[in-house]
Amino acid sequence: MALLEILEFPDPRLRTKAQPVADVDDKIRQIVEDMFETMYDSKGIGLAATQVNIHQRIIVIDISEEKNEKNVFINPQITILDDVPDSYDEGCLSVPGFYETVERPKKVRVEALNQNGEAFTIEPEGLLAVCIQHEIDHLDGKLFVDYISPIKRNRIRKKLEKQHRAQA
Ligand code: GNR
Ligand code: NI
């Protein structure tokens, strides 16, 4: 078990495109466990491997109140089922303290492997659909701030850069 460091915007490593997992082995299962530990410790509902500087296509999510519903998505493939947009006030552990409304397709299908390497398909709606799309974006080097105006994005970037300088 280990807590991993979460990269913060505008760290350029968050722009890395993650590679597919070739084999769901014990090493991958260890990464998944460390990602859950890190996500729960940070009070997040999801975490993509990119955020902890591991550039493989691995996502963990738990949107339950009780924090007892682990969902693992390895090599996720997404299909938009309903292009009708749904807006949600999104936050991100890599953009701490900032929330902005983002529109995404309301209904998607996601095919992925679980931590045992077994394929499964879900058709999430609501918060789970939002979260999965947010996490898959991370694996492609994308952040929710890419959907907001450049003025707002630069304001957030400057505030976080200032915080990072103060911490250094
Ligand atoms: O903890 C998180 N909450 C959240 C709220 C609305 C939309 C998306 C998210 S994901 C975020 C954790 C995170 O940064 N995952 O990448
Ligand atoms: Ni995020």
mmCIF file of C-alpha atoms and ligand atoms in Angstrom:
data_model
loop_
_atom_site.group_PDB
_atom_site.id
_atom_site.type_symbol
_atom_site.label_atom_id
_atom_site.label_comp_id
_atom_site.label_asym_id
_atom_site.label_seq_id
_atom_site.Cartn_x
_atom_site.Cartn_y
_atom_site.Cartn_z
ATOM 1 C CA MET A 1 0.000 0.000 0.000
ATOM 2 C CA ALA A 2 1.286 3.442 -0.835
ATOM 3 C CA LEU A 3 0.004 6.977 -1.179
ATOM 4 C CA LEU A 4 0.962 8.424 -4.555
ATOM 5 C CA GLU A 5 1.676 12.072 -5.317
ATOM 6 C CA ILE A 6 -1.015 13.771 -7.414
ATOM 7 C CA LEU A 7 0.247 16.037 -10.203
ATOM 8 C CA GLU A 8 -1.372 19.473 -10.374
ATOM 9 C CA PHE A 9 -2.276 21.742 -13.295
ATOM 10 C CA PRO A 10 -0.367 23.126 -15.184
ATOM 11 C CA ASP A 11 2.168 20.285 -14.778
ATOM 12 C CA PRO A 12 3.024 19.256 -18.380
ATOM 13 C CA ARG A 13 3.089 15.570 -17.375
ATOM 14 C CA LEU A 14 -0.739 15.761 -17.128
ATOM 15 C CA ARG A 15 -0.703 16.194 -20.931
ATOM 16 C CA THR A 16 0.842 12.748 -21.528
ATOM 17 C CA LYS A 17 -1.268 10.254 -23.494
ATOM 18 C CA ALA A 18 -1.412 7.003 -21.521
ATOM 19 C CA GLN A 19 -0.559 3.672 -23.153
ATOM 20 C CA PRO A 20 -2.858 0.615 -23.101
ATOM 21 C CA VAL A 21 -2.176 -1.993 -20.423
ATOM 22 C CA ALA A 22 -0.763 -5.078 -22.177
ATOM 23 C CA ASP A 23 -1.368 -7.560 -19.360
ATOM 24 C CA VAL A 24 -3.474 -7.161 -16.212
ATOM 25 C CA ASP A 25 -0.962 -8.678 -13.797
ATOM 26 C CA ASP A 26 -0.061 -8.289 -10.112
ATOM 27 C CA LYS A 27 1.933 -5.145 -10.848
ATOM 28 C CA ILE A 28 -1.171 -3.510 -12.353
ATOM 29 C CA ARG A 29 -3.292 -4.726 -9.397
ATOM 30 C CA GLN A 30 -0.785 -3.047 -7.032
ATOM 31 C CA ILE A 31 -1.104 0.225 -8.961
ATOM 32 C CA VAL A 32 -4.924 -0.076 -8.728
ATOM 33 C CA GLU A 33 -4.738 -0.566 -4.927
ATOM 34 C CA ASP A 34 -2.378 2.403 -4.501
ATOM 35 C CA MET A 35 -4.661 4.533 -6.689
ATOM 36 C CA PHE A 36 -7.714 3.674 -4.519
ATOM 37 C CA GLU A 37 -5.748 4.492 -1.359
ATOM 38 C CA THR A 38 -4.661 7.828 -2.858
ATOM 39 C CA MET A 39 -8.169 8.643 -4.126
ATOM 40 C CA TYR A 40 -9.880 7.870 -0.784
ATOM 41 C CA ASP A 41 -7.200 9.808 1.130
ATOM 42 C CA SER A 42 -7.855 12.853 -1.104
ATOM 43 C CA LYS A 43 -11.669 12.532 -0.855
ATOM 44 C CA GLY A 44 -11.980 12.108 -4.627
ATOM 45 C CA ILE A 45 -14.625 10.084 -6.471
ATOM 46 C CA GLY A 46 -12.260 9.066 -9.267
ATOM 47 C CA LEU A 47 -8.592 8.955 -10.206
ATOM 48 C CA ALA A 48 -6.785 8.327 -13.490
ATOM 49 C CA ALA A 49 -3.255 6.873 -13.518
ATOM 50 C CA THR A 50 -2.019 9.942 -15.437
ATOM 51 C CA GLN A 51 -2.680 12.042 -12.304
ATOM 52 C CA VAL A 52 -0.161 9.977 -10.330
ATOM 53 C CA ASN A 53 2.403 10.083 -13.156
ATOM 54 C CA ILE A 54 1.717 6.521 -14.324
ATOM 55 C CA HIS A 55 1.018 6.679 -18.027
ATOM 56 C CA GLN A 56 -1.021 3.509 -18.471
ATOM 57 C CA ARG A 57 -4.766 3.356 -19.184
ATOM 58 C CA ILE A 58 -6.054 2.693 -15.653
ATOM 59 C CA ILE A 59 -8.959 4.421 -13.866
ATOM 60 C CA VAL A 60 -10.460 3.904 -10.411
ATOM 61 C CA ILE A 61 -13.860 5.303 -9.392
ATOM 62 C CA ASP A 62 -16.042 5.148 -6.285
ATOM 63 C CA ILE A 63 -19.044 7.498 -6.330
ATOM 64 C CA SER A 64 -20.802 5.810 -3.374
ATOM 65 C CA GLU A 65 -21.550 7.703 -0.123
ATOM 66 C CA GLU A 66 -20.105 4.866 1.962
ATOM 67 C CA LYS A 67 -16.943 4.616 -0.154
ATOM 68 C CA ASN A 68 -17.364 0.880 -0.558
ATOM 69 C CA GLU A 69 -18.080 0.489 -4.284
ATOM 70 C CA LYS A 70 -14.788 0.142 -6.108
ATOM 71 C CA ASN A 71 -14.926 0.384 -9.894
ATOM 72 C CA VAL A 72 -11.829 -0.331 -11.995
ATOM 73 C CA PHE A 73 -11.572 0.491 -15.698
ATOM 74 C CA ILE A 74 -8.523 -0.720 -17.600
ATOM 75 C CA ASN A 75 -8.163 0.168 -21.315
ATOM 76 C CA PRO A 76 -11.640 1.794 -21.390
ATOM 77 C CA GLN A 77 -13.366 2.323 -24.749
ATOM 78 C CA ILE A 78 -16.171 4.875 -24.816
ATOM 79 C CA THR A 79 -19.127 5.209 -27.195
ATOM 80 C CA ILE A 80 -21.511 8.154 -27.026
ATOM 81 C CA LEU A 81 -25.095 6.833 -26.908
ATOM 82 C CA ASP A 82 -26.919 10.127 -26.416
ATOM 83 C CA ASP A 83 -25.275 13.314 -27.633
ATOM 84 C CA VAL A 84 -27.669 15.433 -25.572
ATOM 85 C CA PRO A 85 -25.406 17.394 -23.263
ATOM 86 C CA ASP A 86 -25.668 17.271 -19.498
ATOM 87 C CA SER A 87 -23.934 19.925 -17.419
ATOM 88 C CA TYR A 88 -22.219 19.277 -14.128
ATOM 89 C CA ASP A 89 -20.102 21.349 -11.749
ATOM 90 C CA GLU A 90 -16.786 19.527 -12.078
ATOM 91 C CA GLY A 91 -13.784 19.540 -9.813
ATOM 92 C CA CYS A 92 -10.469 17.720 -10.130
ATOM 93 C CA LEU A 93 -7.812 16.570 -7.691
ATOM 94 C CA SER A 94 -5.269 17.947 -10.185
ATOM 95 C CA VAL A 95 -6.979 21.374 -10.144
ATOM 96 C CA PRO A 96 -7.601 21.651 -6.388
ATOM 97 C CA GLY A 97 -10.087 24.211 -5.119
ATOM 98 C CA PHE A 98 -11.689 25.116 -8.459
ATOM 99 C CA TYR A 99 -15.099 24.078 -9.815
ATOM 100 C CA GLU A 100 -16.565 24.923 -13.218
ATOM 101 C CA THR A 101 -19.626 23.792 -15.140
ATOM 102 C CA VAL A 102 -18.799 21.395 -17.974
ATOM 103 C CA GLU A 103 -21.160 19.909 -20.578
ATOM 104 C CA ARG A 104 -20.642 16.322 -21.693
ATOM 105 C CA PRO A 105 -22.767 13.706 -23.476
ATOM 106 C CA LYS A 106 -25.434 12.423 -21.096
ATOM 107 C CA LYS A 107 -25.355 8.748 -21.951
ATOM 108 C CA VAL A 108 -22.320 6.664 -22.896
ATOM 109 C CA ARG A 109 -21.322 3.019 -23.190
ATOM 110 C CA VAL A 110 -18.003 2.006 -21.683
ATOM 111 C CA GLU A 111 -16.221 -1.262 -22.383
ATOM 112 C CA ALA A 112 -13.202 -2.009 -20.211
ATOM 113 C CA LEU A 113 -11.292 -4.685 -18.331
ATOM 114 C CA ASN A 114 -11.571 -5.094 -14.570
ATOM 115 C CA GLN A 115 -8.671 -5.801 -12.181
ATOM 116 C CA ASN A 116 -8.862 -9.502 -13.120
ATOM 117 C CA GLY A 117 -8.504 -8.734 -16.818
ATOM 118 C CA GLU A 118 -12.169 -9.613 -17.506
ATOM 119 C CA ALA A 119 -14.062 -7.548 -20.090
ATOM 120 C CA PHE A 120 -17.298 -5.819 -19.035
ATOM 121 C CA THR A 121 -19.646 -3.189 -20.464
ATOM 122 C CA ILE A 122 -21.693 -0.546 -18.654
ATOM 123 C CA GLU A 123 -24.040 2.219 -19.777
ATOM 124 C CA PRO A 124 -23.711 4.795 -17.009
ATOM 125 C CA GLU A 125 -25.767 7.985 -16.637
ATOM 126 C CA GLY A 126 -25.571 10.823 -14.157
ATOM 127 C CA LEU A 127 -22.483 11.308 -12.016
ATOM 128 C CA LEU A 128 -20.873 8.015 -13.064
ATOM 129 C CA ALA A 129 -21.123 9.006 -16.755
ATOM 130 C CA VAL A 130 -19.602 12.417 -15.954
ATOM 131 C CA CYS A 131 -16.805 10.896 -13.881
ATOM 132 C CA ILE A 132 -15.847 8.233 -16.434
ATOM 133 C CA GLN A 133 -15.630 10.836 -19.204
ATOM 134 C CA HIS A 134 -13.549 13.112 -16.938
ATOM 135 C CA GLU A 135 -11.165 10.214 -16.165
ATOM 136 C CA ILE A 136 -10.819 9.032 -19.780
ATOM 137 C CA ASP A 137 -9.945 12.635 -20.677
ATOM 138 C CA HIS A 138 -7.056 12.428 -18.161
ATOM 139 C CA LEU A 139 -5.728 9.320 -19.957
ATOM 140 C CA ASP A 140 -5.726 11.384 -23.164
ATOM 141 C CA GLY A 141 -3.926 14.308 -21.511
ATOM 142 C CA LYS A 142 -7.054 16.403 -21.196
ATOM 143 C CA LEU A 143 -8.373 18.367 -18.182
ATOM 144 C CA PHE A 144 -11.819 19.829 -17.405
ATOM 145 C CA VAL A 145 -10.306 23.324 -17.562
ATOM 146 C CA ASP A 146 -9.749 22.753 -21.305
ATOM 147 C CA TYR A 147 -13.554 23.116 -21.726
ATOM 148 C CA ILE A 148 -13.825 26.534 -20.042
ATOM 149 C CA SER A 149 -12.847 29.948 -21.379
ATOM 150 C CA PRO A 150 -9.126 30.702 -21.775
ATOM 151 C CA ILE A 151 -9.566 33.678 -19.428
ATOM 152 C CA LYS A 152 -10.925 31.473 -16.634
ATOM 153 C CA ARG A 153 -8.324 28.782 -17.358
ATOM 154 C CA ASN A 154 -5.437 31.274 -17.173
ATOM 155 C CA ARG A 155 -6.806 32.714 -13.943
ATOM 156 C CA ILE A 156 -6.824 29.218 -12.409
ATOM 157 C CA ARG A 157 -3.343 28.480 -13.808
ATOM 158 C CA LYS A 158 -1.885 31.655 -12.304
ATOM 159 C CA LYS A 159 -3.430 30.970 -8.876
ATOM 160 C CA LEU A 160 -2.130 27.404 -8.798
ATOM 161 C CA GLU A 161 1.337 28.456 -10.031
ATOM 162 C CA LYS A 162 1.474 30.988 -7.204
ATOM 163 C CA GLN A 163 0.510 28.293 -4.666
ATOM 164 C CA HIS A 164 3.149 25.937 -6.086
ATOM 165 C CA ARG A 165 5.836 28.630 -5.818
ATOM 166 C CA ALA A 166 4.833 29.262 -2.189
ATOM 167 C CA GLN A 167 5.122 25.525 -1.446
ATOM 168 C CA ALA A 168 8.513 25.133 -3.131
HETATM 169 O O1 GNR B 1 -13.272 13.982 -6.974
HETATM 170 C C1 GNR B 1 -13.673 14.362 -8.078
HETATM 171 N N1 GNR B 1 -14.919 14.895 -8.180
HETATM 172 C C2 GNR B 1 -15.520 15.186 -9.399
HETATM 173 C C3 GNR B 1 -16.663 15.975 -9.382
HETATM 174 C C4 GNR B 1 -17.318 16.274 -10.550
HETATM 175 C C5 GNR B 1 -16.853 15.794 -11.746
HETATM 176 C C6 GNR B 1 -15.705 15.009 -11.782
HETATM 177 C C7 GNR B 1 -15.045 14.712 -10.618
HETATM 178 S S1 GNR B 1 -13.625 13.705 -10.662
HETATM 179 C C8 GNR B 1 -12.784 14.285 -9.251
HETATM 180 C C9 GNR B 1 -11.531 13.447 -8.994
HETATM 181 C C10 GNR B 1 -10.586 13.620 -10.141
HETATM 182 O O2 GNR B 1 -9.907 14.595 -10.333
HETATM 183 N N2 GNR B 1 -10.536 12.665 -11.022
HETATM 184 O O3 GNR B 1 -9.768 12.781 -12.105
HETATM 185 NI NI NI B 2 -9.586 14.892 -12.483
#
